[in-house]
Amino acid sequence: MIELKTKEDIEGIRKSGALLSSLFKMLDKNIKEGMSTYDVDKICYEFIKDNHAIASCLGYCGYPNATCISVNDTVIHGIPSRKNILKDGDLVSVDITLDLDGYVSDSTHTYEIGNVSKEVHLLNEVTRKALYNAIDAASVKGARLYDIARAVESTVRPYHYGIVEDYCGHGVGFSIHEDPLVFNYVNTRYSNKKLREGLVIAIEPMINMGDKRIKVLDDGWTVKTVDASVACHWEHTVAITEDGLEIMT
Ligand code: MF3
Ligand code: CO
Ligand code: CO
């Protein structure tokens, strides 16, 4: 069931999203070669606590950390580790969900560490573009869920990348994962709902440089590409308000 948000709820999610956006500004300046993914998680967790928010992922279905940090062929849900040291040429996505005063926002940025290859840089640019094209498509009055999917597909198709189908975006705002599912490809098994005022969703294309297939490691979380190709992920929480779409994060 989709829980539409009131204006008051959206104001709460706006504050939560603004805090998450400022966390990424801090991370933009601080994420560096030589840090472990545990170090990155730690500075994010400290920021969340210092700002009186809650790291929603910590303990979610038993997840052990505040953030998901996914390097190179890890697509999503990379578990922070002291052994995983960021090195020149790595592509690293940091996915953070936080709860401020009961309102949840969810966003992912992907960072290039030092100098990445041309191919990896292009993957990052195209994936981010897919997110913004999907947001533009969702901004059109009367837009529907499939418009988001079509925007991701048409952005990515010229590059022959793999669009991950096993995970998707979602409703958000009161908790991490709410209805509806927001696919990055047209999935006709799910209805093409109209985006109505009060809808708050996380849009999050997950794109592999190679094949779309993924596998989950034995830790039960880490999602990697089957062909070991590099993957990328960008995510924003957006709200449909009476004035149109607004990016919350
Ligand atoms: N932030 C993730 C998402 O975009 C959710 C991660 S759940 C966790 O949907 F438990 F893995 F952290
Ligand atoms: Co997320
Ligand atoms: Co999400």
XYZ file of N, CA and C in Angstrom, residues 66 105 153 177 193 208:
18
model
N 26.286 1.578 9.271
C 25.440 2.745 9.008
C 25.235 2.977 7.514
N 15.265 9.721 4.608
C 15.726 10.063 3.259
C 16.849 9.106 2.881
N 16.385 3.449 -19.203
C 16.712 2.568 -20.339
C 17.265 3.356 -21.519
N 12.054 1.224 3.198
C 11.468 0.646 1.984
C 9.957 0.617 2.087
N 1.816 2.961 -12.253
C 1.089 3.942 -11.433
C 1.443 5.382 -11.787
N 25.624 -1.763 -14.601
C 26.888 -2.497 -14.742
C 27.538 -2.168 -16.085
